């Protein structure tokens, strides 16, 4: 019965998910592989579903296992945090794991975290990675949250989402000393500073460029990171699309100019999570982010 679950079994599940090997996980848990395997089978029997797919190499979580591992990890975290609080120990800190798209982790996430709380009862672990990898980490239970753009896969159960803000990608150019853009769309062969085709923003820009094939753009530089593209545009190397949140100050100071508003691209920024219960600090952060809109 599920009421017979033991705390050590949850530790076993978490360690096995990290190692993806019964041999390595058993060594880490300091028990024999046969005993460790029986414990995993016991907890799977108790919850009524397989947590790991044993037909894959390396070991993979099942669809139900991906949801359960988030619950197990956060339940352990919450138990020890609450015990420390009851004992009056102030050094117990809960972990909040966030995977974020590169531009969002650089230009938005630090402000969100600062606004959330200055308390020291939590530790943020932020990984700046591409959107596809971030989605994979959430599905595998390796992240509590993703801060990213619209993703159809994450819009329904077993995931939750909340739209944080609406952003726009603008085609911009560096300005001269007279506050005029150094590049104009009526010029021929404008050097283009562009996102990689595989990136989310790259796909958005490609769709727009396919629609407006007459644009006088000639590819010069490619990167997946907005801050790198921004530096190239600010040094006058060419034009490119940048998100509004990353160039707000430069636009206000007339260092950058938007070349044509009709070529701007609207993007929704979302925070995603699984339906599994998170630790107390993570749940509080979720509520805070939901109230930003």
PDB file of N, CA and C in Angstrom, residues 141-243:
ATOM      1  N   UNK A 141      12.014  16.219 -15.234  1.00  0.00           N
ATOM      2  CA  UNK A 141      11.983  16.511 -13.809  1.00  0.00           C
ATOM      3  C   UNK A 141      13.265  17.109 -13.273  1.00  0.00           C
ATOM      4  N   UNK A 142      14.110  17.663 -14.164  1.00  0.00           N
ATOM      5  CA  UNK A 142      15.397  18.217 -13.743  1.00  0.00           C
ATOM      6  C   UNK A 142      15.316  19.711 -13.453  1.00  0.00           C
ATOM      7  N   UNK A 143      14.191  20.331 -13.767  1.00  0.00           N
ATOM      8  CA  UNK A 143      13.977  21.750 -13.481  1.00  0.00           C
ATOM      9  C   UNK A 143      12.612  21.913 -12.822  1.00  0.00           C
ATOM     10  N   UNK A 144      12.520  22.887 -11.912  1.00  0.00           N
ATOM     11  CA  UNK A 144      11.224  23.219 -11.333  1.00  0.00           C
ATOM     12  C   UNK A 144      10.433  24.106 -12.281  1.00  0.00           C
ATOM     13  N   UNK A 145      11.156  25.023 -12.946  1.00  0.00           N
ATOM     14  CA  UNK A 145      10.506  25.998 -13.822  1.00  0.00           C
ATOM     15  C   UNK A 145      11.294  26.184 -15.108  1.00  0.00           C
ATOM     16  N   UNK A 146      10.567  26.572 -16.138  1.00  0.00           N
ATOM     17  CA  UNK A 146      11.176  27.089 -17.369  1.00  0.00           C
ATOM     18  C   UNK A 146      10.651  28.504 -17.553  1.00  0.00           C
ATOM     19  N   UNK A 147      11.542  29.436 -17.821  1.00  0.00           N
ATOM     20  CA  UNK A 147      11.146  30.771 -18.253  1.00  0.00           C
ATOM     21  C   UNK A 147      11.486  30.840 -19.733  1.00  0.00           C
ATOM     22  N   UNK A 148      10.450  30.913 -20.563  1.00  0.00           N
ATOM     23  CA  UNK A 148      10.697  30.783 -21.994  1.00  0.00           C
ATOM     24  C   UNK A 148       9.550  31.426 -22.771  1.00  0.00           C
ATOM     25  N   UNK A 149       9.481  31.110 -24.060  1.00  0.00           N
ATOM     26  CA  UNK A 149       8.459  31.656 -24.929  1.00  0.00           C
ATOM     27  C   UNK A 149       7.363  30.606 -25.143  1.00  0.00           C
ATOM     28  N   UNK A 150       6.405  30.939 -25.973  1.00  0.00           N
ATOM     29  CA  UNK A 150       5.273  30.034 -26.192  1.00  0.00           C
ATOM     30  C   UNK A 150       5.749  28.670 -26.677  1.00  0.00           C
ATOM     31  N   UNK A 151       5.229  27.619 -26.042  1.00  0.00           N
ATOM     32  CA  UNK A 151       5.565  26.261 -26.438  1.00  0.00           C
ATOM     33  C   UNK A 151       4.315  25.404 -26.362  1.00  0.00           C
ATOM     34  N   UNK A 152       3.870  24.923 -27.504  1.00  0.00           N
ATOM     35  CA  UNK A 152       2.616  24.183 -27.589  1.00  0.00           C
ATOM     36  C   UNK A 152       2.619  22.938 -26.701  1.00  0.00           C
ATOM     37  N   UNK A 153       3.769  22.262 -26.603  1.00  0.00           N
ATOM     38  CA  UNK A 153       3.865  21.025 -25.820  1.00  0.00           C
ATOM     39  C   UNK A 153       3.575  21.247 -24.345  1.00  0.00           C
ATOM     40  N   UNK A 154       3.836  22.453 -23.844  1.00  0.00           N
ATOM     41  CA  UNK A 154       3.736  22.712 -22.409  1.00  0.00           C
ATOM     42  C   UNK A 154       2.448  23.434 -22.017  1.00  0.00           C
ATOM     43  N   UNK A 155       1.507  23.530 -22.951  1.00  0.00           N
ATOM     44  CA  UNK A 155       0.292  24.289 -22.695  1.00  0.00           C
ATOM     45  C   UNK A 155      -0.831  23.454 -22.077  1.00  0.00           C
ATOM     46  N   UNK A 156      -0.595  22.176 -21.862  1.00  0.00           N
ATOM     47  CA  UNK A 156      -1.642  21.317 -21.293  1.00  0.00           C
ATOM     48  C   UNK A 156      -1.033  20.310 -20.323  1.00  0.00           C
ATOM     49  N   UNK A 157      -1.886  19.588 -19.607  1.00  0.00           N
ATOM     50  CA  UNK A 157      -1.456  18.604 -18.614  1.00  0.00           C
ATOM     51  C   UNK A 157      -0.442  17.629 -19.224  1.00  0.00           C
ATOM     52  N   UNK A 158       0.605  17.285 -18.453  1.00  0.00           N
ATOM     53  CA  UNK A 158       0.831  17.489 -17.015  1.00  0.00           C
ATOM     54  C   UNK A 158       1.608  18.753 -16.670  1.00  0.00           C
ATOM     55  N   UNK A 159       1.512  19.788 -17.508  1.00  0.00           N
ATOM     56  CA  UNK A 159       2.239  21.028 -17.252  1.00  0.00           C
ATOM     57  C   UNK A 159       1.282  22.168 -16.937  1.00  0.00           C
ATOM     58  N   UNK A 160       1.794  23.143 -16.214  1.00  0.00           N
ATOM     59  CA  UNK A 160       1.063  24.378 -15.927  1.00  0.00           C
ATOM     60  C   UNK A 160       1.848  25.530 -16.537  1.00  0.00           C
ATOM     61  N   UNK A 161       1.143  26.593 -16.902  1.00  0.00           N
ATOM     62  CA  UNK A 161       1.830  27.744 -17.479  1.00  0.00           C
ATOM     63  C   UNK A 161       1.160  29.039 -17.041  1.00  0.00           C
ATOM     64  N   UNK A 162       1.922  30.103 -17.111  1.00  0.00           N
ATOM     65  CA  UNK A 162       1.385  31.436 -16.836  1.00  0.00           C
ATOM     66  C   UNK A 162       2.126  32.435 -17.718  1.00  0.00           C
ATOM     67  N   UNK A 163       1.376  33.261 -18.424  1.00  0.00           N
ATOM     68  CA  UNK A 163       1.995  34.266 -19.281  1.00  0.00           C
ATOM     69  C   UNK A 163       2.467  35.430 -18.418  1.00  0.00           C
ATOM     70  N   UNK A 164       3.757  35.758 -18.510  1.00  0.00           N
ATOM     71  CA  UNK A 164       4.362  36.794 -17.680  1.00  0.00           C
ATOM     72  C   UNK A 164       4.270  38.155 -18.345  1.00  0.00           C
ATOM     73  N   UNK A 165       4.574  38.208 -19.601  1.00  0.00           N
ATOM     74  CA  UNK A 165       4.521  39.471 -20.337  1.00  0.00           C
ATOM     75  C   UNK A 165       4.515  39.202 -21.826  1.00  0.00           C
ATOM     76  N   UNK A 166       4.242  40.246 -22.597  1.00  0.00           N
ATOM     77  CA  UNK A 166       4.318  40.157 -24.048  1.00  0.00           C
ATOM     78  C   UNK A 166       5.472  41.023 -24.515  1.00  0.00           C
ATOM     79  N   UNK A 167       6.329  40.452 -25.309  1.00  0.00           N
ATOM     80  CA  UNK A 167       7.515  41.146 -25.776  1.00  0.00           C
ATOM     81  C   UNK A 167       7.474  41.269 -27.292  1.00  0.00           C
ATOM     82  N   UNK A 168       8.369  42.111 -27.828  1.00  0.00           N
ATOM     83  CA  UNK A 168       8.458  42.269 -29.276  1.00  0.00           C
ATOM     84  C   UNK A 168       9.917  42.242 -29.711  1.00  0.00           C
ATOM     85  N   UNK A 169      10.144  41.583 -30.823  1.00  0.00           N
ATOM     86  CA  UNK A 169      11.450  41.601 -31.470  1.00  0.00           C
ATOM     87  C   UNK A 169      11.454  42.734 -32.484  1.00  0.00           C
ATOM     88  N   UNK A 170      12.392  43.673 -32.352  1.00  0.00           N
ATOM     89  CA  UNK A 170      12.463  44.818 -33.259  1.00  0.00           C
ATOM     90  C   UNK A 170      13.707  44.732 -34.138  1.00  0.00           C
ATOM     91  N   UNK A 171      13.575  45.114 -35.397  1.00  0.00           N
ATOM     92  CA  UNK A 171      14.721  45.242 -36.288  1.00  0.00           C
ATOM     93  C   UNK A 171      15.373  46.590 -35.990  1.00  0.00           C
ATOM     94  N   UNK A 172      16.619  46.575 -35.500  1.00  0.00           N
ATOM     95  CA  UNK A 172      17.249  47.805 -35.031  1.00  0.00           C
ATOM     96  C   UNK A 172      18.611  48.039 -35.677  1.00  0.00           C
ATOM     97  N   UNK A 173      19.024  49.294 -35.602  1.00  0.00           N
ATOM     98  CA  UNK A 173      20.335  49.717 -36.106  1.00  0.00           C
ATOM     99  C   UNK A 173      20.974  50.647 -35.095  1.00  0.00           C
ATOM    100  N   UNK A 174      22.294  50.699 -35.092  1.00  0.00           N
ATOM    101  CA  UNK A 174      23.030  51.681 -34.298  1.00  0.00           C
ATOM    102  C   UNK A 174      22.745  53.075 -34.846  1.00  0.00           C
ATOM    103  N   UNK A 175      22.730  54.068 -33.962  1.00  0.00           N
ATOM    104  CA  UNK A 175      22.526  55.462 -34.376  1.00  0.00           C
ATOM    105  C   UNK A 175      23.853  56.213 -34.424  1.00  0.00           C
ATOM    106  N   UNK A 176      23.909  57.247 -35.263  1.00  0.00           N
ATOM    107  CA  UNK A 176      25.104  58.083 -35.330  1.00  0.00           C
ATOM    108  C   UNK A 176      25.019  59.199 -34.304  1.00  0.00           C
ATOM    109  N   UNK A 177      25.963  60.152 -34.371  1.00  0.00           N
ATOM    110  CA  UNK A 177      25.999  61.234 -33.386  1.00  0.00           C
ATOM    111  C   UNK A 177      24.785  62.159 -33.494  1.00  0.00           C
ATOM    112  N   UNK A 178      24.079  62.094 -34.619  1.00  0.00           N
ATOM    113  CA  UNK A 178      22.865  62.897 -34.797  1.00  0.00           C
ATOM    114  C   UNK A 178      21.604  62.122 -34.438  1.00  0.00           C
ATOM    115  N   UNK A 179      21.793  60.971 -33.802  1.00  0.00           N
ATOM    116  CA  UNK A 179      20.694  60.123 -33.349  1.00  0.00           C
ATOM    117  C   UNK A 179      19.881  59.539 -34.501  1.00  0.00           C
ATOM    118  N   UNK A 180      20.543  59.378 -35.647  1.00  0.00           N
ATOM    119  CA  UNK A 180      19.911  58.776 -36.813  1.00  0.00           C
ATOM    120  C   UNK A 180      20.521  57.394 -37.053  1.00  0.00           C
ATOM    121  N   UNK A 181      19.699  56.420 -37.464  1.00  0.00           N
ATOM    122  CA  UNK A 181      20.258  55.069 -37.703  1.00  0.00           C
ATOM    123  C   UNK A 181      21.300  55.090 -38.815  1.00  0.00           C
ATOM    124  N   UNK A 182      22.387  54.370 -38.608  1.00  0.00           N
ATOM    125  CA  UNK A 182      23.463  54.353 -39.608  1.00  0.00           C
ATOM    126  C   UNK A 182      23.105  53.454 -40.781  1.00  0.00           C
ATOM    127  N   UNK A 183      22.107  52.585 -40.598  1.00  0.00           N
ATOM    128  CA  UNK A 183      21.618  51.741 -41.698  1.00  0.00           C
ATOM    129  C   UNK A 183      20.151  52.079 -41.958  1.00  0.00           C
ATOM    130  N   UNK A 184      19.751  52.070 -43.200  1.00  0.00           N
ATOM    131  CA  UNK A 184      18.369  52.315 -43.599  1.00  0.00           C
ATOM    132  C   UNK A 184      17.891  51.174 -44.484  1.00  0.00           C
ATOM    133  N   UNK A 185      16.602  50.891 -44.429  1.00  0.00           N
ATOM    134  CA  UNK A 185      16.063  49.793 -45.216  1.00  0.00           C
ATOM    135  C   UNK A 185      16.076  50.070 -46.717  1.00  0.00           C
ATOM    136  N   UNK A 186      16.269  51.327 -47.102  1.00  0.00           N
ATOM    137  CA  UNK A 186      16.355  51.612 -48.535  1.00  0.00           C
ATOM    138  C   UNK A 186      17.775  51.442 -49.057  1.00  0.00           C
ATOM    139  N   UNK A 187      18.717  51.088 -48.126  1.00  0.00           N
ATOM    140  CA  UNK A 187      20.073  50.759 -48.576  1.00  0.00           C
ATOM    141  C   UNK A 187      20.078  49.369 -49.188  1.00  0.00           C
ATOM    142  N   UNK A 188      21.076  49.063 -49.978  1.00  0.00           N
ATOM    143  CA  UNK A 188      21.197  47.721 -50.538  1.00  0.00           C
ATOM    144  C   UNK A 188      22.167  46.893 -49.710  1.00  0.00           C
ATOM    145  N   UNK A 189      21.856  45.619 -49.571  1.00  0.00           N
ATOM    146  CA  UNK A 189      22.734  44.672 -48.888  1.00  0.00           C
ATOM    147  C   UNK A 189      23.107  45.092 -47.464  1.00  0.00           C
ATOM    148  N   UNK A 190      22.100  45.250 -46.633  1.00  0.00           N
ATOM    149  CA  UNK A 190      22.356  45.553 -45.224  1.00  0.00           C
ATOM    150  C   UNK A 190      22.953  44.325 -44.550  1.00  0.00           C
ATOM    151  N   UNK A 191      24.053  44.461 -43.800  1.00  0.00           N
ATOM    152  CA  UNK A 191      24.634  43.306 -43.087  1.00  0.00           C
ATOM    153  C   UNK A 191      23.699  42.861 -41.965  1.00  0.00           C
ATOM    154  N   UNK A 192      23.365  41.585 -41.964  1.00  0.00           N
ATOM    155  CA  UNK A 192      22.398  41.060 -40.997  1.00  0.00           C
ATOM    156  C   UNK A 192      23.094  40.310 -39.879  1.00  0.00           C
ATOM    157  N   UNK A 193      22.782  40.704 -38.652  1.00  0.00           N
ATOM    158  CA  UNK A 193      23.239  40.022 -37.436  1.00  0.00           C
ATOM    159  C   UNK A 193      22.061  39.147 -36.995  1.00  0.00           C
ATOM    160  N   UNK A 194      22.218  37.827 -37.031  1.00  0.00           N
ATOM    161  CA  UNK A 194      21.047  36.960 -36.968  1.00  0.00           C
ATOM    162  C   UNK A 194      21.179  35.828 -35.945  1.00  0.00           C
ATOM    163  N   UNK A 195      20.043  35.389 -35.451  1.00  0.00           N
ATOM    164  CA  UNK A 195      19.975  34.225 -34.567  1.00  0.00           C
ATOM    165  C   UNK A 195      20.166  32.940 -35.378  1.00  0.00           C
ATOM    166  N   UNK A 196      20.623  31.896 -34.714  1.00  0.00           N
ATOM    167  CA  UNK A 196      20.737  30.599 -35.378  1.00  0.00           C
ATOM    168  C   UNK A 196      19.354  30.109 -35.796  1.00  0.00           C
ATOM    169  N   UNK A 197      19.298  29.347 -36.870  1.00  0.00           N
ATOM    170  CA  UNK A 197      18.022  28.831 -37.358  1.00  0.00           C
ATOM    171  C   UNK A 197      17.338  27.926 -36.342  1.00  0.00           C
ATOM    172  N   UNK A 198      18.132  27.252 -35.479  1.00  0.00           N
ATOM    173  CA  UNK A 198      17.577  26.297 -34.520  1.00  0.00           C
ATOM    174  C   UNK A 198      16.966  26.976 -33.293  1.00  0.00           C
ATOM    175  N   UNK A 199      17.310  28.226 -33.053  1.00  0.00           N
ATOM    176  CA  UNK A 199      16.821  28.916 -31.857  1.00  0.00           C
ATOM    177  C   UNK A 199      15.384  29.383 -32.063  1.00  0.00           C
ATOM    178  N   UNK A 200      14.691  29.629 -30.948  1.00  0.00           N
ATOM    179  CA  UNK A 200      13.297  30.089 -31.037  1.00  0.00           C
ATOM    180  C   UNK A 200      13.203  31.406 -31.797  1.00  0.00           C
ATOM    181  N   UNK A 201      14.045  32.377 -31.415  1.00  0.00           N
ATOM    182  CA  UNK A 201      13.977  33.674 -32.082  1.00  0.00           C
ATOM    183  C   UNK A 201      14.412  33.559 -33.546  1.00  0.00           C
ATOM    184  N   UNK A 202      15.363  32.668 -33.815  1.00  0.00           N
ATOM    185  CA  UNK A 202      15.782  32.453 -35.193  1.00  0.00           C
ATOM    186  C   UNK A 202      14.633  31.963 -36.053  1.00  0.00           C
ATOM    187  N   UNK A 203      13.822  31.065 -35.493  1.00  0.00           N
ATOM    188  CA  UNK A 203      12.670  30.553 -36.237  1.00  0.00           C
ATOM    189  C   UNK A 203      11.649  31.657 -36.500  1.00  0.00           C
ATOM    190  N   UNK A 204      11.455  32.539 -35.494  1.00  0.00           N
ATOM    191  CA  UNK A 204      10.507  33.647 -35.674  1.00  0.00           C
ATOM    192  C   UNK A 204      10.979  34.609 -36.751  1.00  0.00           C
ATOM    193  N   UNK A 205      12.266  34.942 -36.726  1.00  0.00           N
ATOM    194  CA  UNK A 205      12.830  35.857 -37.719  1.00  0.00           C
ATOM    195  C   UNK A 205      12.777  35.235 -39.112  1.00  0.00           C
ATOM    196  N   UNK A 206      13.068  33.944 -39.208  1.00  0.00           N
ATOM    197  CA  UNK A 206      13.026  33.269 -40.514  1.00  0.00           C
ATOM    198  C   UNK A 206      11.629  33.309 -41.124  1.00  0.00           C
ATOM    199  N   UNK A 207      10.619  33.117 -40.299  1.00  0.00           N
ATOM    200  CA  UNK A 207       9.244  33.162 -40.792  1.00  0.00           C
ATOM    201  C   UNK A 207       8.919  34.534 -41.362  1.00  0.00           C
ATOM    202  N   UNK A 208       9.361  35.576 -40.650  1.00  0.00           N
ATOM    203  CA  UNK A 208       9.089  36.933 -41.124  1.00  0.00           C
ATOM    204  C   UNK A 208       9.871  37.230 -42.407  1.00  0.00           C
ATOM    205  N   UNK A 209      11.141  36.808 -42.465  1.00  0.00           N
ATOM    206  CA  UNK A 209      11.952  37.063 -43.648  1.00  0.00           C
ATOM    207  C   UNK A 209      11.414  36.315 -44.871  1.00  0.00           C
ATOM    208  N   UNK A 210      10.830  35.144 -44.652  1.00  0.00           N
ATOM    209  CA  UNK A 210      10.219  34.410 -45.763  1.00  0.00           C
ATOM    210  C   UNK A 210       8.988  35.140 -46.291  1.00  0.00           C
ATOM    211  N   UNK A 211       8.354  35.890 -45.404  1.00  0.00           N
ATOM    212  CA  UNK A 211       7.176  36.659 -45.796  1.00  0.00           C
ATOM    213  C   UNK A 211       7.578  37.930 -46.534  1.00  0.00           C
ATOM    214  N   UNK A 212       8.698  38.528 -46.107  1.00  0.00           N
ATOM    215  CA  UNK A 212       9.174  39.772 -46.727  1.00  0.00           C
ATOM    216  C   UNK A 212      10.517  39.499 -47.424  1.00  0.00           C
ATOM    217  N   UNK A 213      10.452  38.793 -48.517  1.00  0.00           N
ATOM    218  CA  UNK A 213      11.667  38.382 -49.218  1.00  0.00           C
ATOM    219  C   UNK A 213      12.409  39.545 -49.880  1.00  0.00           C
ATOM    220  N   UNK A 214      11.748  40.697 -49.987  1.00  0.00           N
ATOM    221  CA  UNK A 214      12.364  41.852 -50.647  1.00  0.00           C
ATOM    222  C   UNK A 214      13.338  42.604 -49.751  1.00  0.00           C
ATOM    223  N   UNK A 215      13.390  42.259 -48.445  1.00  0.00           N
ATOM    224  CA  UNK A 215      14.258  42.998 -47.529  1.00  0.00           C
ATOM    225  C   UNK A 215      15.717  42.885 -47.981  1.00  0.00           C
ATOM    226  N   UNK A 216      16.444  44.020 -48.026  1.00  0.00           N
ATOM    227  CA  UNK A 216      17.832  44.023 -48.538  1.00  0.00           C
ATOM    228  C   UNK A 216      18.841  43.578 -47.479  1.00  0.00           C
ATOM    229  N   UNK A 217      18.728  42.320 -47.035  1.00  0.00           N
ATOM    230  CA  UNK A 217      19.558  41.827 -45.940  1.00  0.00           C
ATOM    231  C   UNK A 217      20.548  40.779 -46.442  1.00  0.00           C
ATOM    232  N   UNK A 218      21.793  40.918 -46.022  1.00  0.00           N
ATOM    233  CA  UNK A 218      22.833  39.968 -46.377  1.00  0.00           C
ATOM    234  C   UNK A 218      23.484  39.441 -45.109  1.00  0.00           C
ATOM    235  N   UNK A 219      23.397  38.122 -44.885  1.00  0.00           N
ATOM    236  CA  UNK A 219      23.860  37.514 -43.648  1.00  0.00           C
ATOM    237  C   UNK A 219      25.351  37.780 -43.402  1.00  0.00           C
ATOM    238  N   UNK A 220      25.654  38.254 -42.174  1.00  0.00           N
ATOM    239  CA  UNK A 220      27.033  38.550 -41.806  1.00  0.00           C
ATOM    240  C   UNK A 220      27.500  37.766 -40.586  1.00  0.00           C
ATOM    241  N   UNK A 221      26.595  37.603 -39.580  1.00  0.00           N
ATOM    242  CA  UNK A 221      27.003  37.041 -38.291  1.00  0.00           C
ATOM    243  C   UNK A 221      25.836  36.259 -37.708  1.00  0.00           C
ATOM    244  N   UNK A 222      26.127  35.109 -37.082  1.00  0.00           N
ATOM    245  CA  UNK A 222      25.086  34.247 -36.514  1.00  0.00           C
ATOM    246  C   UNK A 222      25.454  33.845 -35.094  1.00  0.00           C
ATOM    247  N   UNK A 223      24.477  33.918 -34.175  1.00  0.00           N
ATOM    248  CA  UNK A 223      24.657  33.449 -32.799  1.00  0.00           C
ATOM    249  C   UNK A 223      23.291  33.118 -32.222  1.00  0.00           C
ATOM    250  N   UNK A 224      23.273  32.252 -31.212  1.00  0.00           N
ATOM    251  CA  UNK A 224      22.014  31.902 -30.552  1.00  0.00           C
ATOM    252  C   UNK A 224      21.692  32.837 -29.393  1.00  0.00           C
ATOM    253  N   UNK A 225      22.627  33.712 -29.021  1.00  0.00           N
ATOM    254  CA  UNK A 225      22.476  34.521 -27.816  1.00  0.00           C
ATOM    255  C   UNK A 225      22.222  35.995 -28.134  1.00  0.00           C
ATOM    256  N   UNK A 226      21.144  36.532 -27.566  1.00  0.00           N
ATOM    257  CA  UNK A 226      20.756  37.919 -27.824  1.00  0.00           C
ATOM    258  C   UNK A 226      21.813  38.915 -27.397  1.00  0.00           C
ATOM    259  N   UNK A 227      22.477  38.640 -26.258  1.00  0.00           N
ATOM    260  CA  UNK A 227      23.456  39.613 -25.783  1.00  0.00           C
ATOM    261  C   UNK A 227      24.660  39.699 -26.716  1.00  0.00           C
ATOM    262  N   UNK A 228      24.992  38.596 -27.385  1.00  0.00           N
ATOM    263  CA  UNK A 228      26.085  38.626 -28.364  1.00  0.00           C
ATOM    264  C   UNK A 228      25.663  39.419 -29.594  1.00  0.00           C
ATOM    265  N   UNK A 229      24.448  39.177 -30.088  1.00  0.00           N
ATOM    266  CA  UNK A 229      23.944  39.921 -31.238  1.00  0.00           C
ATOM    267  C   UNK A 229      23.860  41.411 -30.912  1.00  0.00           C
ATOM    268  N   UNK A 230      23.429  41.709 -29.704  1.00  0.00           N
ATOM    269  CA  UNK A 230      23.303  43.105 -29.292  1.00  0.00           C
ATOM    270  C   UNK A 230      24.649  43.815 -29.347  1.00  0.00           C
ATOM    271  N   UNK A 231      25.692  43.166 -28.883  1.00  0.00           N
ATOM    272  CA  UNK A 231      27.029  43.770 -28.917  1.00  0.00           C
ATOM    273  C   UNK A 231      27.482  44.027 -30.356  1.00  0.00           C
ATOM    274  N   UNK A 232      27.199  43.096 -31.237  1.00  0.00           N
ATOM    275  CA  UNK A 232      27.575  43.269 -32.636  1.00  0.00           C
ATOM    276  C   UNK A 232      26.831  44.448 -33.265  1.00  0.00           C
ATOM    277  N   UNK A 233      25.560  44.582 -32.953  1.00  0.00           N
ATOM    278  CA  UNK A 233      24.772  45.689 -33.499  1.00  0.00           C
ATOM    279  C   UNK A 233      25.219  47.019 -32.899  1.00  0.00           C
ATOM    280  N   UNK A 234      25.551  47.021 -31.609  1.00  0.00           N
ATOM    281  CA  UNK A 234      25.989  48.254 -30.953  1.00  0.00           C
ATOM    282  C   UNK A 234      27.372  48.716 -31.441  1.00  0.00           C
ATOM    283  N   UNK A 235      28.158  47.814 -31.976  1.00  0.00           N
ATOM    284  CA  UNK A 235      29.448  48.262 -32.505  1.00  0.00           C
ATOM    285  C   UNK A 235      29.363  48.617 -33.991  1.00  0.00           C
ATOM    286  N   UNK A 236      28.129  48.645 -34.507  1.00  0.00           N
ATOM    287  CA  UNK A 236      27.921  49.112 -35.868  1.00  0.00           C
ATOM    288  C   UNK A 236      28.161  48.088 -36.946  1.00  0.00           C
ATOM    289  N   UNK A 237      28.191  46.797 -36.583  1.00  0.00           N
ATOM    290  CA  UNK A 237      28.497  45.760 -37.568  1.00  0.00           C
ATOM    291  C   UNK A 237      27.340  45.470 -38.515  1.00  0.00           C
ATOM    292  N   UNK A 238      26.114  45.770 -38.095  1.00  0.00           N
ATOM    293  CA  UNK A 238      24.974  45.486 -38.952  1.00  0.00           C
ATOM    294  C   UNK A 238      23.662  45.706 -38.219  1.00  0.00           C
ATOM    295  N   UNK A 239      22.582  45.195 -38.814  1.00  0.00           N
ATOM    296  CA  UNK A 239      21.244  45.318 -38.224  1.00  0.00           C
ATOM    297  C   UNK A 239      20.778  43.931 -37.785  1.00  0.00           C
ATOM    298  N   UNK A 240      19.783  43.909 -36.918  1.00  0.00           N
ATOM    299  CA  UNK A 240      19.254  42.628 -36.471  1.00  0.00           C
ATOM    300  C   UNK A 240      18.053  42.825 -35.580  1.00  0.00           C
ATOM    301  N   UNK A 241      17.355  41.713 -35.327  1.00  0.00           N
ATOM    302  CA  UNK A 241      16.188  41.744 -34.450  1.00  0.00           C
ATOM    303  C   UNK A 241      16.622  41.485 -33.001  1.00  0.00           C
ATOM    304  N   UNK A 242      16.199  42.375 -32.106  1.00  0.00           N
ATOM    305  CA  UNK A 242      16.487  42.227 -30.685  1.00  0.00           C
ATOM    306  C   UNK A 242      15.198  42.395 -29.881  1.00  0.00           C
ATOM    307  N   UNK A 243      15.050  41.654 -28.762  1.00  0.00           N
ATOM    308  CA  UNK A 243      13.842  41.790 -27.938  1.00  0.00           C
ATOM    309  C   UNK A 243      13.794  43.136 -27.232  1.00  0.00           C
TER     310      UNK A 243
END
